[in-house]
Tab-separated table of C-alpha atoms in Angstrom:
chain	number	residue	atom	x	y	z
K	11	MET	CA	-8.008	58.447	-8.163
K	12	LYS	CA	-7.193	54.946	-7.047
K	13	LEU	CA	-8.100	53.276	-3.762
K	14	TRP	CA	-6.606	49.920	-2.755
K	15	ILE	CA	-8.534	47.919	-0.148
K	16	SER	CA	-7.329	44.887	1.834
K	17	VAL	CA	-10.147	42.791	3.293
K	18	ASP	CA	-9.387	40.310	6.061
K	19	MET	CA	-12.191	38.447	7.812
K	20	GLU	CA	-11.667	38.121	11.569
K	21	GLY	CA	-12.349	41.823	12.123
K	22	ILE	CA	-15.518	42.006	10.029
K	23	ASN	CA	-18.553	43.310	11.899
K	24	GLY	CA	-20.673	40.746	13.719
K	25	LEU	CA	-18.158	37.875	13.449
K	26	PRO	CA	-17.142	36.636	16.943
K	27	ASP	CA	-15.365	33.316	16.369
K	28	ASP	CA	-13.808	30.889	13.914
K	29	THR	CA	-17.111	29.298	12.902
K	30	PHE	CA	-17.580	32.398	10.705
K	31	VAL	CA	-14.106	32.480	9.118
K	32	ASP	CA	-13.233	28.796	8.578
K	33	SER	CA	-14.625	27.435	5.316
K	34	SER	CA	-15.238	24.040	6.916
K	35	MET	CA	-17.482	25.390	9.684
K	36	ARG	CA	-21.160	26.108	9.943
K	37	ASN	CA	-21.295	29.924	9.927
K	38	TYR	CA	-18.760	30.503	7.141
K	39	THR	CA	-21.287	31.320	4.409
K	40	ARG	CA	-22.850	33.903	6.738
K	41	GLY	CA	-19.400	35.374	7.269
K	42	GLN	CA	-18.835	35.608	3.512
K	43	LYS	CA	-22.053	37.551	3.012
K	44	ILE	CA	-21.287	40.016	5.791
K	45	MET	CA	-17.682	40.397	4.576
K	46	THR	CA	-18.888	41.194	1.055
K	47	SER	CA	-21.438	43.695	2.353
K	48	GLU	CA	-18.809	45.522	4.427
K	49	THR	CA	-16.531	45.681	1.386
K	50	ASN	CA	-19.337	47.191	-0.669
K	51	TRP	CA	-19.968	49.906	1.918
K	52	VAL	CA	-16.359	51.027	1.543
K	53	VAL	CA	-16.512	50.878	-2.259
K	54	GLU	CA	-19.684	52.959	-2.354
K	55	GLU	CA	-18.190	55.662	-0.137
K	56	ALA	CA	-15.057	55.732	-2.275
K	57	LEU	CA	-17.123	56.260	-5.401
K	58	LYS	CA	-18.967	59.123	-3.706
K	59	ALA	CA	-15.586	60.681	-2.868
K	60	GLY	CA	-14.514	60.638	-6.519
K	61	TYR	CA	-12.378	57.498	-6.669
K	62	ASP	CA	-12.715	55.883	-10.088
K	63	ASP	CA	-10.319	52.942	-9.678
K	64	ILE	CA	-11.030	50.664	-6.728
K	65	LEU	CA	-8.980	47.505	-6.321
K	66	VAL	CA	-9.975	45.038	-3.599
K	67	ASN	CA	-7.613	42.331	-2.348
K	68	ASP	CA	-9.262	39.411	-0.560
K	69	SER	CA	-6.773	38.873	2.276
K	70	HIS	CA	-8.169	36.027	4.368
K	71	SER	CA	-6.973	32.400	4.387
K	72	LYS	CA	-7.264	31.042	0.822
K	73	MET	CA	-8.232	34.559	-0.236
K	74	ASN	CA	-11.349	33.524	-2.151
K	75	ASN	CA	-13.982	34.526	0.408
K	76	ILE	CA	-15.611	37.636	-1.053
K	77	LEU	CA	-18.678	36.748	-3.117
K	78	ILE	CA	-17.955	38.033	-6.606
K	79	GLU	CA	-21.629	37.717	-7.530
K	80	ASP	CA	-22.491	40.265	-4.832
K	81	LEU	CA	-19.479	42.570	-5.144
K	82	HIS	CA	-20.131	46.148	-6.256
K	83	LYS	CA	-19.936	46.376	-10.030
K	84	GLU	CA	-17.320	49.156	-9.987
K	85	ALA	CA	-14.772	47.228	-7.899
K	86	ARG	CA	-12.069	44.925	-9.185
K	87	LEU	CA	-11.203	41.929	-7.020
K	88	ILE	CA	-7.929	40.059	-6.528
K	89	THR	CA	-9.078	36.624	-5.441
K	90	GLY	CA	-7.473	33.232	-4.897
K	91	ASP	CA	-4.243	31.729	-3.685
K	92	VAL	CA	-1.213	31.695	-4.146
K	93	LYS	CA	-0.394	35.413	-4.297
K	94	PRO	CA	3.249	36.533	-4.335
K	95	PHE	CA	2.451	39.315	-1.871
K	96	SER	CA	-0.435	37.717	-0.004
K	97	MET	CA	-2.399	40.352	1.928
K	98	VAL	CA	-0.778	43.246	0.055
K	99	GLN	CA	-1.109	41.858	-3.465
K	100	GLY	CA	-1.783	44.618	-5.982
K	101	LEU	CA	-0.628	47.421	-3.697
K	102	ASP	CA	1.843	49.751	-5.402
K	103	ALA	CA	2.668	53.418	-5.920
K	104	SER	CA	-0.290	53.915	-8.256
K	105	ALA	CA	-2.670	53.914	-5.265
K	106	ASP	CA	-3.589	57.256	-3.725
K	107	ALA	CA	-4.648	55.634	-0.450
K	108	ALA	CA	-5.106	52.252	1.217
K	109	ILE	CA	-7.837	51.015	3.530
K	110	PHE	CA	-7.694	47.852	5.651
K	111	ILE	CA	-11.015	46.312	6.751
K	112	GLY	CA	-11.784	43.163	8.690
K	113	TYR	CA	-8.449	43.436	10.522
K	114	HIS	CA	-7.555	42.059	13.956
K	115	SER	CA	-4.919	42.486	16.653
K	116	ARG	CA	-1.613	40.654	16.618
K	117	ALA	CA	-0.745	37.298	18.155
K	118	GLY	CA	-0.634	37.085	21.927
K	119	GLN	CA	-2.742	40.204	22.407
K	120	PRO	CA	-6.378	40.655	23.436
K	121	GLY	CA	-8.878	40.989	20.620
K	122	VAL	CA	-11.328	38.946	18.606
K	123	MET	CA	-9.472	36.055	16.910
K	124	SER	CA	-6.104	37.767	17.452
K	125	HIS	CA	-3.188	36.158	15.595
K	126	SER	CA	-0.350	36.946	13.203
K	127	MET	CA	-0.768	35.181	9.838
K	128	THR	CA	-0.813	31.631	11.247
K	129	SER	CA	-1.368	29.899	14.563
K	130	GLY	CA	2.353	29.065	14.689
K	131	VAL	CA	3.576	32.658	15.067
K	132	ARG	CA	4.086	34.310	18.429
K	133	ASN	CA	5.642	37.548	17.202
K	134	PHE	CA	6.902	39.339	14.115
K	135	TYR	CA	9.692	41.885	14.496
K	136	ILE	CA	10.993	44.461	12.039
K	137	ASN	CA	14.254	45.818	13.471
K	138	ASP	CA	13.068	44.745	16.937
K	139	VAL	CA	9.721	46.557	16.594
K	140	VAL	CA	6.983	44.014	17.247
K	141	VAL	CA	4.233	44.112	14.632
K	142	GLY	CA	1.267	42.077	13.481
K	143	GLU	CA	-0.396	41.777	10.111
K	144	PHE	CA	-1.466	45.410	10.218
K	145	GLY	CA	2.067	46.658	10.820
K	146	LEU	CA	3.686	44.488	8.165
K	147	ASN	CA	1.097	45.480	5.576
K	148	ALA	CA	1.330	49.160	6.494
K	149	TYR	CA	5.117	49.006	6.070
K	150	VAL	CA	4.630	47.716	2.517
K	151	ALA	CA	2.223	50.563	1.814
K	152	GLY	CA	4.821	52.939	3.203
K	153	ALA	CA	7.466	51.561	0.870
K	154	PHE	CA	5.300	52.761	-2.018
K	155	GLY	CA	4.494	56.094	-0.382
K	156	VAL	CA	0.849	55.114	0.104
K	157	PRO	CA	-0.931	56.237	3.295
K	158	VAL	CA	-3.100	53.740	5.153
K	159	ILE	CA	-5.962	56.063	6.007
K	160	LEU	CA	-8.359	53.708	7.805
K	161	VAL	CA	-8.537	50.355	9.552
K	162	ALA	CA	-11.789	48.643	10.504
K	163	GLY	CA	-12.149	45.889	13.092
K	164	ASP	CA	-12.496	45.625	16.842
K	165	ASP	CA	-11.326	48.044	19.529
K	166	TYR	CA	-7.963	46.305	19.949
K	167	ILE	CA	-6.830	46.594	16.335
K	168	ALA	CA	-7.905	50.224	16.441
K	169	ALA	CA	-5.511	50.845	19.335
K	170	GLU	CA	-2.733	48.823	17.684
K	171	ALA	CA	-3.058	50.799	14.458
K	172	LYS	CA	-3.080	54.173	16.209
K	173	ALA	CA	0.113	53.266	18.062
K	174	LEU	CA	1.870	52.810	14.697
K	175	ILE	CA	0.078	55.521	12.668
K	176	PRO	CA	-1.274	58.155	15.078
K	177	GLY	CA	-3.360	59.949	12.442
K	178	ILE	CA	-5.172	56.907	11.125
K	179	GLU	CA	-8.963	56.800	11.137
K	180	THR	CA	-10.458	53.738	12.845
K	181	ALA	CA	-13.866	52.140	12.427
K	182	VAL	CA	-14.636	50.047	15.501
K	183	VAL	CA	-17.426	47.691	14.444
K	184	LYS	CA	-17.311	45.383	17.480
K	185	GLU	CA	-15.835	45.341	20.965
K	186	ALA	CA	-13.872	42.337	22.176
K	187	VAL	CA	-15.119	40.489	25.233
K	188	SER	CA	-12.659	37.632	24.788
K	189	ARG	CA	-10.721	36.152	21.895
K	190	SER	CA	-13.873	34.341	20.757
K	191	SER	CA	-16.675	36.658	21.839
K	192	ALA	CA	-17.604	40.257	21.218
K	193	ILE	CA	-20.161	42.949	21.764
K	194	ALA	CA	-21.550	43.015	18.247
K	195	PHE	CA	-23.532	45.854	16.747
K	196	SER	CA	-26.461	45.484	14.403
K	197	LEU	CA	-25.525	45.426	10.721
K	198	ALA	CA	-27.293	48.756	10.300
K	199	ARG	CA	-25.181	50.372	13.026
K	200	SER	CA	-21.982	48.815	11.689
K	201	GLU	CA	-22.799	50.097	8.212
K	202	ALA	CA	-23.322	53.601	9.563
K	203	ILE	CA	-19.973	53.465	11.401
K	204	ILE	CA	-18.086	52.204	8.341
K	205	ARG	CA	-19.621	54.750	6.001
K	206	GLU	CA	-19.015	57.674	8.343
K	207	LYS	CA	-15.401	56.755	9.081
K	208	VAL	CA	-14.547	55.987	5.445
K	209	GLU	CA	-16.019	59.308	4.365
K	210	ILE	CA	-13.921	61.142	6.958
K	211	ALA	CA	-10.764	59.227	6.040
K	212	LEU	CA	-11.143	59.853	2.312
K	213	GLN	CA	-11.794	63.541	2.843
K	214	ASN	CA	-9.051	64.251	5.350
K	215	LYS	CA	-6.281	61.760	4.512
K	216	ARG	CA	-4.650	62.716	7.807
K	217	ALA	CA	-2.804	59.478	8.328
K	218	GLY	CA	0.924	59.516	8.028
K	219	ILE	CA	2.938	57.023	6.053
K	220	LEU	CA	4.578	54.193	7.983
K	221	THR	CA	8.021	54.315	6.391
K	222	PRO	CA	9.897	51.013	6.626
K	223	PRO	CA	13.566	50.905	7.610
K	224	GLU	CA	16.196	50.410	4.941
K	225	LYS	CA	17.541	46.850	4.860
K	226	PRO	CA	15.151	45.664	7.557
K	227	ILE	CA	15.887	42.718	9.793
K	228	LEU	CA	12.883	40.419	10.006
K	229	LYS	CA	12.587	38.120	13.006
K	230	ILE	CA	9.804	35.610	13.469
K	231	GLU	CA	9.253	33.982	16.839
K	232	PHE	CA	7.447	30.671	16.388
K	233	CYS	CA	5.697	28.496	18.940
K	234	ASN	CA	8.159	25.616	18.815
K	235	TYR	CA	11.551	24.611	17.492
K	236	GLY	CA	10.174	22.386	14.739
K	237	GLN	CA	8.445	25.369	13.144
K	238	ALA	CA	11.678	27.345	13.310
K	239	GLU	CA	13.519	24.453	11.633
K	240	TRP	CA	11.133	24.476	8.696
K	241	ALA	CA	11.217	28.284	8.360
K	242	ALA	CA	15.022	28.283	8.379
K	243	LEU	CA	15.054	26.323	5.116
K	244	ILE	CA	14.633	29.664	3.341
K	245	PRO	CA	18.064	30.785	2.009
K	246	GLY	CA	19.532	33.645	4.024
K	247	THR	CA	17.703	32.771	7.231
K	248	LYS	CA	19.177	31.579	10.495
K	249	ILE	CA	17.834	30.334	13.800
K	250	ILE	CA	18.952	32.755	16.511
K	251	ASP	CA	17.346	31.003	19.487
K	252	GLU	CA	15.140	27.972	20.025
K	253	THR	CA	12.082	29.406	18.289
K	254	THR	CA	13.188	32.564	16.457
K	255	VAL	CA	14.356	32.799	12.851
K	256	GLN	CA	16.082	35.904	11.461
K	257	PHE	CA	16.290	37.176	7.888
K	258	GLU	CA	18.289	40.232	6.821
K	259	ALA	CA	16.420	41.697	3.862
K	260	ASN	CA	17.402	44.175	1.187
K	261	ASP	CA	14.059	45.959	1.569
K	262	ILE	CA	10.641	45.509	3.149
K	263	LEU	CA	9.236	43.806	0.049
K	264	GLU	CA	11.873	41.084	0.280
K	265	ALA	CA	11.232	40.798	4.018
K	266	TYR	CA	7.504	40.441	3.392
K	267	GLN	CA	7.896	37.653	0.856
K	268	ALA	CA	10.335	35.892	3.177
K	269	MET	CA	7.726	36.144	5.931
K	270	VAL	CA	5.087	34.552	3.693
K	271	ALA	CA	7.388	31.680	2.754
K	272	MET	CA	8.644	31.150	6.303
K	273	THR	CA	5.182	31.030	7.870
K	274	GLU	CA	3.890	28.648	5.219
K	275	LEU	CA	6.836	26.297	5.690
K	276	ALA	CA	6.570	26.441	9.478
K	277	MET	CA	3.045	25.079	9.366
K	278	LYS	CA	4.420	21.836	7.921
K	279	CYS	CA	5.746	20.966	11.358
K	280	ALA	CA	3.683	17.991	12.499
K	281	PHE	CA	2.763	16.917	16.013
K	282	SER	CA	2.445	13.153	16.275
């Protein structure tokens, strides 16, 4: 059996602010170690459950955060940037299940380090349904018929995920106090939570599949018009109001790649 795991960083246990997730800041190496440990807890539980093919996709920033020298020997790691499918690279119909760890709530919402891909995005919409990174990635899993059986992060991403996939298992490893502070648990307690919830998720597989719409309409609301201008350079896009760019896709995979390109371009907008 094959398990595909996406590992973001903002939702990793014990990490309260950007000093742990920005490679230029003082706590980043600590964040890497904790991120790698949390990944290994999931891998070990998957092996216990009989999974013999475990593919991990590093899904944060430049996507080279997980320490390969400390990664469990039975896991394979997709690491580095650029990836054609970013946070969902390597996910396809060969996976029996998907697990998202280190995840966070969407832009504009409460939760530790909440955002949607970049600081320039206010909202993502798929056919007028507002989603964050979790929702977009779960839609891609759904396109391949793969259930997302667990998400790990703070209490706000747990609620966001359950609203989209009611049967999903959630591992709450910290509780948000503000966007840059949290009630953190000891690593031992967080490990126990992760292991217990992963074991339950792998045994039950109760989560439904988030099926994407056919020919989805992607809309991205940016923070300013300059970002929308850059994003609208993608063929097939159009600006529909001062800050929102629309793209009519043939399927969710095309919409996802358009999202990646649009958000990257939008960040070229300079303030001077």
